[in-house]
Short mmCIF file of C-alpha atoms in Angstrom, two decimals:
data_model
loop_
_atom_site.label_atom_id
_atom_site.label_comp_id
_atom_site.label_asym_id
_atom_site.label_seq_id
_atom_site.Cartn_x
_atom_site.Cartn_y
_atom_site.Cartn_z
CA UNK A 27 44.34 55.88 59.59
CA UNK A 28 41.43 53.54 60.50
CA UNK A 29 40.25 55.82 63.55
CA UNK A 30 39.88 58.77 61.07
CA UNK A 31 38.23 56.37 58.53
CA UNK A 32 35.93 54.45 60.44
CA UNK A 33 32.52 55.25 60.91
CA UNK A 34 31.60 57.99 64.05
CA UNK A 35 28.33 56.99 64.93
CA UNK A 36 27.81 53.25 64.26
CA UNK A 37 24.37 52.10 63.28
CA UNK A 38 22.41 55.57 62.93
CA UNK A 39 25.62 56.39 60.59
CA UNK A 40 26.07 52.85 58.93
CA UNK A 41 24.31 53.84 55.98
CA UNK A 42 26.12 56.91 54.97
CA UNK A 43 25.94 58.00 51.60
CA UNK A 44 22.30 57.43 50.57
CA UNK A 45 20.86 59.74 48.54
CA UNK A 46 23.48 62.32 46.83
CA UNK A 47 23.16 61.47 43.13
CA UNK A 48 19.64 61.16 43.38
CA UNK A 49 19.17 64.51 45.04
CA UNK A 50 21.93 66.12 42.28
CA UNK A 51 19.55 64.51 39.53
CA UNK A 52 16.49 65.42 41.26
CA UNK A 53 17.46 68.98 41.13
CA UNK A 54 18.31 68.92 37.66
CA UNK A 55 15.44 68.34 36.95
CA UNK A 56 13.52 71.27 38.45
CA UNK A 57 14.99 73.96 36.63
CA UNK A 58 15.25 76.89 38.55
CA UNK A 59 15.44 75.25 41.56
CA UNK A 60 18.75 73.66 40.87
CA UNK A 61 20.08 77.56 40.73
CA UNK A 62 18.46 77.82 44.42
CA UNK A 63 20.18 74.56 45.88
CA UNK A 64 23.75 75.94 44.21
CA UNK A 65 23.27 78.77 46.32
CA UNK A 66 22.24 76.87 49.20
CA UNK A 67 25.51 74.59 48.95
CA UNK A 68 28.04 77.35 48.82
CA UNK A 69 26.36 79.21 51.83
CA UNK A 70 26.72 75.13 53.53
CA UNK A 71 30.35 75.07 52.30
CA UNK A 72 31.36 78.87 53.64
CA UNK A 73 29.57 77.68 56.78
CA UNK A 74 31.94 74.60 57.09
CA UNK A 75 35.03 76.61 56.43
CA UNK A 76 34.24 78.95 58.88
CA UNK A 77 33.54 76.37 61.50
CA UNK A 78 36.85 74.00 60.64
CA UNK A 79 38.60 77.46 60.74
CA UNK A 80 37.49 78.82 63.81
CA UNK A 81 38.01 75.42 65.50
CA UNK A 82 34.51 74.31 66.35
CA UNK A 83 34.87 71.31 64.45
CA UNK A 84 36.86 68.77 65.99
CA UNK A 85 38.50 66.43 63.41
CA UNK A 86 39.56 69.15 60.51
CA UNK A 87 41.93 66.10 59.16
CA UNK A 88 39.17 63.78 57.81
CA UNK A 89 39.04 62.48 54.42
CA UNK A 90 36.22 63.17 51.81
CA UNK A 91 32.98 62.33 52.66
CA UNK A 92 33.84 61.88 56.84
CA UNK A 93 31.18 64.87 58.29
CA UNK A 94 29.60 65.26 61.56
CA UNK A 95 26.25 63.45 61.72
CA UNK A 96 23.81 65.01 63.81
CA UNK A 97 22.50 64.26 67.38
CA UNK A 98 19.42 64.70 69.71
CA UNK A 99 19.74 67.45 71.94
CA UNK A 100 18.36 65.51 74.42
CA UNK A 101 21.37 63.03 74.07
CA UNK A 102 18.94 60.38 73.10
CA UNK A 103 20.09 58.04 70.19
CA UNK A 104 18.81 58.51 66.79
CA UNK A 105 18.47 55.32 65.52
CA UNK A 106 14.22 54.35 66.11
CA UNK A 107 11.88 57.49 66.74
CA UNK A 108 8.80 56.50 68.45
CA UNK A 109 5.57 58.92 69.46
CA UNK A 110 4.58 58.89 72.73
CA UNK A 111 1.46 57.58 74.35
CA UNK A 112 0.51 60.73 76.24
CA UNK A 113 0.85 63.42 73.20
CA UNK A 114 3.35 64.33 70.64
CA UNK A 115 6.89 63.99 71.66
CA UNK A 116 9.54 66.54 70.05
CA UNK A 117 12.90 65.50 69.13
CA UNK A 118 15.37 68.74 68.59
CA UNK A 119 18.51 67.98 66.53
CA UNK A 120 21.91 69.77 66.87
CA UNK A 121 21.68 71.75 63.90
CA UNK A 122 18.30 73.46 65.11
CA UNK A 123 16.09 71.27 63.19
CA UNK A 124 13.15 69.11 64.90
CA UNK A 125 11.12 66.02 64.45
CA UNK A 126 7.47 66.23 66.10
CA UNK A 127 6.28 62.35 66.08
CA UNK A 128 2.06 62.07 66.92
CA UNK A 129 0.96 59.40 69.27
CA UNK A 130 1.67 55.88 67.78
CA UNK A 131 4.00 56.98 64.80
CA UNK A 132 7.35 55.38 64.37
CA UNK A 133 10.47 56.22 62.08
CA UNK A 134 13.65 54.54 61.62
CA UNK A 135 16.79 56.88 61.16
CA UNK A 136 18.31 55.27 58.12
CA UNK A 137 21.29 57.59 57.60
CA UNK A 138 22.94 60.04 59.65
CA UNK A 139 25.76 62.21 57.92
CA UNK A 140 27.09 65.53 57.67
CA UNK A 141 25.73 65.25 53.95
CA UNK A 142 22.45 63.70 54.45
CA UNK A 143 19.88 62.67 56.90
CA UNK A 144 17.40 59.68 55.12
CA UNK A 145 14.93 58.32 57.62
CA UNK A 146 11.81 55.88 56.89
CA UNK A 147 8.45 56.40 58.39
CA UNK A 148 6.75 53.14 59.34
CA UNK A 149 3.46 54.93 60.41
CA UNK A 150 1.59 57.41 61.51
CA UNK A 151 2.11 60.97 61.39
CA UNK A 152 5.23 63.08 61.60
CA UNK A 153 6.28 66.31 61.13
CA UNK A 154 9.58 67.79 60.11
CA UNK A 155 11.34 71.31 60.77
CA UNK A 156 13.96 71.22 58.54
CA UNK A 157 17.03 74.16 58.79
CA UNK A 158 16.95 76.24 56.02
CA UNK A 159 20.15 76.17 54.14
CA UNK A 160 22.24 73.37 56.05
CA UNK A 161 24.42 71.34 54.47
CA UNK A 162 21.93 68.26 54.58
CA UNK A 163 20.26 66.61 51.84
CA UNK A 164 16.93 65.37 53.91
CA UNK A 165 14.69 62.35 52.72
CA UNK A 166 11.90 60.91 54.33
CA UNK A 167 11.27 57.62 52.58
CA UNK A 168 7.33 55.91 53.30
CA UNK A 169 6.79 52.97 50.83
CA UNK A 170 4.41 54.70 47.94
CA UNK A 171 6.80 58.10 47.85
CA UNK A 172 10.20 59.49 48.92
CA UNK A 173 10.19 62.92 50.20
CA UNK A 174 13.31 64.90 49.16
CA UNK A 175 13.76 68.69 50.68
CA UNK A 176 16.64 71.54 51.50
CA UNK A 177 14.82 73.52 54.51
CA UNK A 178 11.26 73.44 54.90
CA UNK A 179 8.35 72.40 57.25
CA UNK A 180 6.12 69.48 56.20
CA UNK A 181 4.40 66.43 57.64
CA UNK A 182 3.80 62.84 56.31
CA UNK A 183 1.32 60.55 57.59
CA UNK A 184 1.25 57.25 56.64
CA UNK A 185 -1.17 54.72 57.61
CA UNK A 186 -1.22 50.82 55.79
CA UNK A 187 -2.55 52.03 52.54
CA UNK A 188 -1.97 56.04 52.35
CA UNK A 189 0.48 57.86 52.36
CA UNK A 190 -0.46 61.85 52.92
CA UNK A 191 1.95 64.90 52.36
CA UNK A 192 1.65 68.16 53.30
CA UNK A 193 3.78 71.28 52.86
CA UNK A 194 3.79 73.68 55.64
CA UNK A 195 6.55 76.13 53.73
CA UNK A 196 9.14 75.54 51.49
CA UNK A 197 9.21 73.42 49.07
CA UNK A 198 9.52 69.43 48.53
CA UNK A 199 10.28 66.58 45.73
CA UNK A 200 8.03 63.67 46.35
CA UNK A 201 8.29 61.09 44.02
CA UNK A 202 7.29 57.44 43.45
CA UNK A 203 6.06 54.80 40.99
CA UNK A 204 2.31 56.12 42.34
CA UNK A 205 2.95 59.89 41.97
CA UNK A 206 1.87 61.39 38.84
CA UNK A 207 4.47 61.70 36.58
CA UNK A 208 6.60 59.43 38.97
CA UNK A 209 7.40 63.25 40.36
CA UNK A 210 5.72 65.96 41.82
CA UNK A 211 6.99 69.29 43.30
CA UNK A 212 4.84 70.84 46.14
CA UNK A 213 4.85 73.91 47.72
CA UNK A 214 3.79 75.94 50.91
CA UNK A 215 0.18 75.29 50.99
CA UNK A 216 0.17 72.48 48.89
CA UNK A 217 -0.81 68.51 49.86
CA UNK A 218 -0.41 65.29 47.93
CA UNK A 219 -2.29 62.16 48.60
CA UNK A 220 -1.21 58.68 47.86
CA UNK A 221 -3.30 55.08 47.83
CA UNK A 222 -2.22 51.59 47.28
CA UNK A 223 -6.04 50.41 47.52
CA UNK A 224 -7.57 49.00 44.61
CA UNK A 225 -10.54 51.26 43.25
CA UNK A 226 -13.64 50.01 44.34
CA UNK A 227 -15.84 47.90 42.96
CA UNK A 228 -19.66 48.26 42.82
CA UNK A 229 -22.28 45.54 42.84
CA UNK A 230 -25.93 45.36 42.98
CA UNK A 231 -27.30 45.69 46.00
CA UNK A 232 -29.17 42.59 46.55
CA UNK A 233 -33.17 42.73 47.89
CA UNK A 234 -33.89 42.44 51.77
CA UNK A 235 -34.87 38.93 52.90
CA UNK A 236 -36.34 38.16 56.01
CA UNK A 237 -34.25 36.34 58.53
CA UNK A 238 -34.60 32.87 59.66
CA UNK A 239 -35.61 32.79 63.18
CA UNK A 240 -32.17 31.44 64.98
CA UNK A 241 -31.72 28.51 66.63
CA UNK A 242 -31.43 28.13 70.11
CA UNK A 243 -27.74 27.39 71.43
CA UNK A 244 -26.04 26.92 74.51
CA UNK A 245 -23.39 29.97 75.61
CA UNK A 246 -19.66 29.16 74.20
CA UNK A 247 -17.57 27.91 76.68
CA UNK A 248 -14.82 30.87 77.54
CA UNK A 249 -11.41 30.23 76.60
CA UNK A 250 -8.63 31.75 78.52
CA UNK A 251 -6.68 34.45 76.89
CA UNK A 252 -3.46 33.65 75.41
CA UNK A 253 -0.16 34.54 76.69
CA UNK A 254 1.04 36.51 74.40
CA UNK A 255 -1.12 37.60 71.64
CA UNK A 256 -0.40 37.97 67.67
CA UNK A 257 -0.85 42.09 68.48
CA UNK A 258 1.81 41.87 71.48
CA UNK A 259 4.77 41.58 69.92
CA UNK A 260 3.75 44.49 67.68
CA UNK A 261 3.26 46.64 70.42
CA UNK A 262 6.43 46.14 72.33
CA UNK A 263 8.32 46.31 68.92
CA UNK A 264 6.35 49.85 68.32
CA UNK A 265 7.99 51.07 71.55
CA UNK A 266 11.50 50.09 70.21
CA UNK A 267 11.57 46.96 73.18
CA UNK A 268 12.90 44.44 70.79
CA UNK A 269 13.87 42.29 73.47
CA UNK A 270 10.56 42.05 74.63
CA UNK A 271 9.10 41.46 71.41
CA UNK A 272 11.24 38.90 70.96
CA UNK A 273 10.86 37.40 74.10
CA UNK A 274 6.51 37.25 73.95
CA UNK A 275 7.28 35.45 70.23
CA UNK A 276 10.24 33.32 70.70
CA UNK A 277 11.87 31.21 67.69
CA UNK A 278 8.83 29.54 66.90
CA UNK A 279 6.10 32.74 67.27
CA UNK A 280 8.79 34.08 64.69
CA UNK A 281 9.17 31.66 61.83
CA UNK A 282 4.98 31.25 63.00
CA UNK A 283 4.66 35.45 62.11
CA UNK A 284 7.16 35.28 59.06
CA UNK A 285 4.63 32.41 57.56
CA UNK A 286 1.67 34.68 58.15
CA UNK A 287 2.96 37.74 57.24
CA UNK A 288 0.95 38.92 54.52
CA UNK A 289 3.34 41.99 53.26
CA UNK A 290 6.73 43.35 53.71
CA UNK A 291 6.18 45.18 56.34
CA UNK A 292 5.81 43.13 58.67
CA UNK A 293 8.18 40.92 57.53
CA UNK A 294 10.72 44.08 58.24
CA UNK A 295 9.72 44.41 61.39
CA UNK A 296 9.83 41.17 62.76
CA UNK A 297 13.97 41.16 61.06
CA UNK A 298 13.66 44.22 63.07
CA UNK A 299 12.66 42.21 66.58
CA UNK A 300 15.44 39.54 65.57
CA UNK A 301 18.29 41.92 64.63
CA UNK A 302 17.91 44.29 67.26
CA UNK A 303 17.09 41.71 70.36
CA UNK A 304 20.69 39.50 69.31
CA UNK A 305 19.24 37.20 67.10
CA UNK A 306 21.40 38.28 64.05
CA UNK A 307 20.98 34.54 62.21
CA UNK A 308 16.99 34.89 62.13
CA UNK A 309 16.88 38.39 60.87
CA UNK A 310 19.03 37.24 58.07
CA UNK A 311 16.29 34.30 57.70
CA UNK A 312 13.90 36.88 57.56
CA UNK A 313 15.50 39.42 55.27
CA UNK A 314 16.49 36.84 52.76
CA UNK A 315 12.59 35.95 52.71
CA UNK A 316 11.37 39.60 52.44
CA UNK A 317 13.94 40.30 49.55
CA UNK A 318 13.18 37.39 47.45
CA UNK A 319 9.46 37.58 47.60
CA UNK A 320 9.62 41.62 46.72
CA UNK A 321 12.61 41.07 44.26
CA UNK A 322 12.02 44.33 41.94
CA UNK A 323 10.34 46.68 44.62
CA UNK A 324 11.27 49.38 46.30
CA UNK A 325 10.89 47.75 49.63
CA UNK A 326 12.25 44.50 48.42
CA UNK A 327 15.77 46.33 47.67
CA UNK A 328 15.91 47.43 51.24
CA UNK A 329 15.38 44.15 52.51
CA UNK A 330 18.66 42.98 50.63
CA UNK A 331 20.13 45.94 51.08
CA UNK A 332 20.04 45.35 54.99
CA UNK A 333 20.66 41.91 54.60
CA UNK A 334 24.05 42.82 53.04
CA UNK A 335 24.71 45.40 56.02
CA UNK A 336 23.67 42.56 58.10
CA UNK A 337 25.73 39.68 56.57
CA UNK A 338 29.17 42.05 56.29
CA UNK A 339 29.18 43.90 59.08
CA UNK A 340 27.57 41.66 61.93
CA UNK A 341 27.82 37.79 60.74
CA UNK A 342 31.09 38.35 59.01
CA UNK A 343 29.79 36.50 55.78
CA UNK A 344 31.10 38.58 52.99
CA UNK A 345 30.70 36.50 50.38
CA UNK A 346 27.16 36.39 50.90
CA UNK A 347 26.84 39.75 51.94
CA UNK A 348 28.02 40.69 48.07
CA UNK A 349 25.32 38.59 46.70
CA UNK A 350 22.91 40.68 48.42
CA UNK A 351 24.64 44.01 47.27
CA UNK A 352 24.72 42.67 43.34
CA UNK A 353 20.88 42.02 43.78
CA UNK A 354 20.00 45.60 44.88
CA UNK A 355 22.37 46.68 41.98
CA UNK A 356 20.59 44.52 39.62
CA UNK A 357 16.87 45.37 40.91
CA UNK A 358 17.76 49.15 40.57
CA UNK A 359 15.73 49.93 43.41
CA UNK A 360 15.60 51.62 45.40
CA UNK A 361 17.67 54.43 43.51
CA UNK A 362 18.40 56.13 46.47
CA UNK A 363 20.58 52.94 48.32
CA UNK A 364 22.53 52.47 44.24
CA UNK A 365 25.45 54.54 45.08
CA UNK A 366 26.12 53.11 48.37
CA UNK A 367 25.12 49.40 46.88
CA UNK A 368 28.03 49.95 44.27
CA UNK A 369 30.84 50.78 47.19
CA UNK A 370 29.45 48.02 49.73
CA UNK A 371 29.73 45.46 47.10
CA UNK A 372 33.49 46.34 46.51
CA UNK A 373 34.06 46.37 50.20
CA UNK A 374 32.32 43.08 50.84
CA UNK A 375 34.45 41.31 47.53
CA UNK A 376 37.14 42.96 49.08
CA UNK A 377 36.73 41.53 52.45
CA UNK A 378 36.02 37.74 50.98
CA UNK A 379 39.43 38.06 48.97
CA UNK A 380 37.37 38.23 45.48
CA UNK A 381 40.13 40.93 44.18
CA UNK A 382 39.76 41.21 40.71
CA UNK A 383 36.14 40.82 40.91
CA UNK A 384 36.91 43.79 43.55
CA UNK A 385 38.92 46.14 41.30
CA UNK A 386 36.12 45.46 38.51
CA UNK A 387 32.75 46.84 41.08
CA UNK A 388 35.21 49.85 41.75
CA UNK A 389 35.77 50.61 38.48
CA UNK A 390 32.00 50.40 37.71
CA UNK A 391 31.85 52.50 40.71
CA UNK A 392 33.96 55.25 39.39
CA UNK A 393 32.59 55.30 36.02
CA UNK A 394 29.09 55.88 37.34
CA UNK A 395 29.85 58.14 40.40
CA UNK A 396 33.31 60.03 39.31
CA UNK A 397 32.53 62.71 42.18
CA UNK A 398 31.29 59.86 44.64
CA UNK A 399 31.34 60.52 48.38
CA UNK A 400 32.66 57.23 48.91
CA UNK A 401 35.42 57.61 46.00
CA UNK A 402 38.35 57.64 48.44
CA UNK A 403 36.64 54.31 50.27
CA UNK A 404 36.22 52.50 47.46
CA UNK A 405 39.34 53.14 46.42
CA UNK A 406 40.98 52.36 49.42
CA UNK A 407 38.86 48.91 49.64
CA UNK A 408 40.01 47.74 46.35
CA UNK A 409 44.22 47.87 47.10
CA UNK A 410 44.76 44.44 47.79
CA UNK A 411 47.41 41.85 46.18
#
């Protein structure tokens, strides 16, 4: 029973279940289009069938919700996508779809499931190929929008303050506290541009003066460089060497960069360098920080959201892994991660022997997801004495 329950990937397919109510109430509310998708997910569920029946699939016991998540054709994991210095580097998935990253882009594969594939573009530019009519909800999450489609082409670049979208064919959702109307729907053709940056402000352009004539100094003694850079670690992080990073910043260049950091991002990426290098107590440090100080955005609720992930499944602290579950519960954002939220915190009261506190975050659960893809988990997580 625990082989066919336990998770088939690992840390690409840790986060499974993160955006099916949203997409079910995003469709709602596009009117026709929710006719589309119902046609869509009974040619995805005839196309299952006919797989499990003609034996292509290997595991045709597994519960509700346990699906194939997809792979690189290349074999190559799909947990960090990185561009490539010398051109655009292509990554072609099993189910015929492809991600084409540009030089110096980066996205992190953030769920991997036969229901849904959610990853979250750091930077740069990135397109996606998307199989028309697969089973998989797609989302493409970058900080001022979340891009929700079926099967279509489109590419997102992001850079520190923009966000651009463009729609190749197809059709996508994007939507975010900075879209107009919190949600816009964009077709083939269509682009939608995104800013963070403050509107400018003008002022008087003051008259010429003539210079002073400058004084005469002597030459600045050179320094020698340092060894290792603030911009080091950010490059060896960018080419998904977290041991490296970690190694050019060390404890001290960490807590050093976490002081510094002047937004969330890099906070997440230097949890990033700690998690990933074996440093699982200082990414903790660091997601705790980046949680608290963005308590209420988007970004902030993925910080605790990870933290929780962190806490439960690698530091085997559950009790403080549910703390970090009821404050991305209680922050509402971002709605995406709710669902799963709901079911981690019952596993992670479950796991600290919190029962009836347990039994009462699965019946929550169940009262606001009654068709929940992690229904028979929850359940299961909440028989105890």
């Amino acid at each position: 029973m625990k082989a066919r329950l336990r998770d088939p990937v690992g840390e690409q397919d840790i986060q499974r279940a993160w955006r099916g109510i949203r997409a079910k109430r995003a469709l709602a509310e596009t009117g026709s289009s929710r006719w589309t998708v119902g046609w869509l997910a009974g040619g995805a569920l005839a196309m299952c069938l006919l797989l499990l029946f003609a034996g292509i699939l290997p595991r045709p016991t597994l519960g509700y919700g346990e699906t194939q998540a997809l792979r690189a054709e290349s074999g190559a994991p799909l947990e960090i996508l990185s561009g490539a210095a010398e051109g655009p580097r292509d990554v072609r998935l099993t189910d015929g779809s492809r991600i084409t990253l540009e030089p110096g882009a980066e996205a992190e594969v953030l769920e991997n499931t036969g229901r849904s594939f959610v990853t979250l573009l750091r930077r740069g530019r990135t397109r996606f190929e998307v199989r028309p009519g697969g089973p998989r909800r797609w989302s493409v999450e970058c900080s001022l929008a979340t891009v929700e489609v079926v099967g279509t082409a489109f590419t997102v670049t992001r850079t520190e303050h923009r966000v651009l979208v463009e729609v190749h064919k197809g059709i996508v959702l994007v939507r975010g506290e900075r879209v107009p109307e919190r949600v816009r729907r964009l077709t083939a053709g269509q682009s939608l541009e995104l800013s963070d940056e403050p509107a400018p402000v003008s002022t008087p352009t003051p008259e010429p003066k003539l210079a002073p004539e400058p004084p005469v100094v002597a030459p600045p003694i050179p320094r020698a460089p340092p060894v290792a850079s603030a911009e080091s670690w950010r490059v060896a992080a960018r080419r998904g060497d977290h041991a490296l990073a970690y190694a050019r910043l060390g404890e001290a260049g960490l807590r050093r960069e976490a002081r510094r950091a002047e937004n969330i991002e890099t906070l997440l990426a230097l949890a990033d360098v700690a998690r990933q290098s074996g440093h699982p107590l200082q990414a903790a440090e660091l997601l705790e920080q980046a949680s608290r100080e963005h308590e209420g955005e988007p970004w902030g609720g993925l910080a605790a959201f990870t933290l929780g992930r962190l806490e439960l499944e690698t530091l085997g602290r559950p009790s403080r892994a549910a703390e970090a579950f009821a404050r991305v519960i209680k922050q509402g954002e971002p709605r995406g991660l709710q669902e799963d939220a709901h079911a981690r915190l019952v596993q992670a009261l479950s796991q600290a022997g919190a029962w009836e506190q347990a039994r009462e975050a699965a019946t929550r659960y169940e009262q606001l997801y009654p068709e929940g893809y992690r229904l028979q988990d929850v359940r299961r997580w909440a028989t105890g004495p």
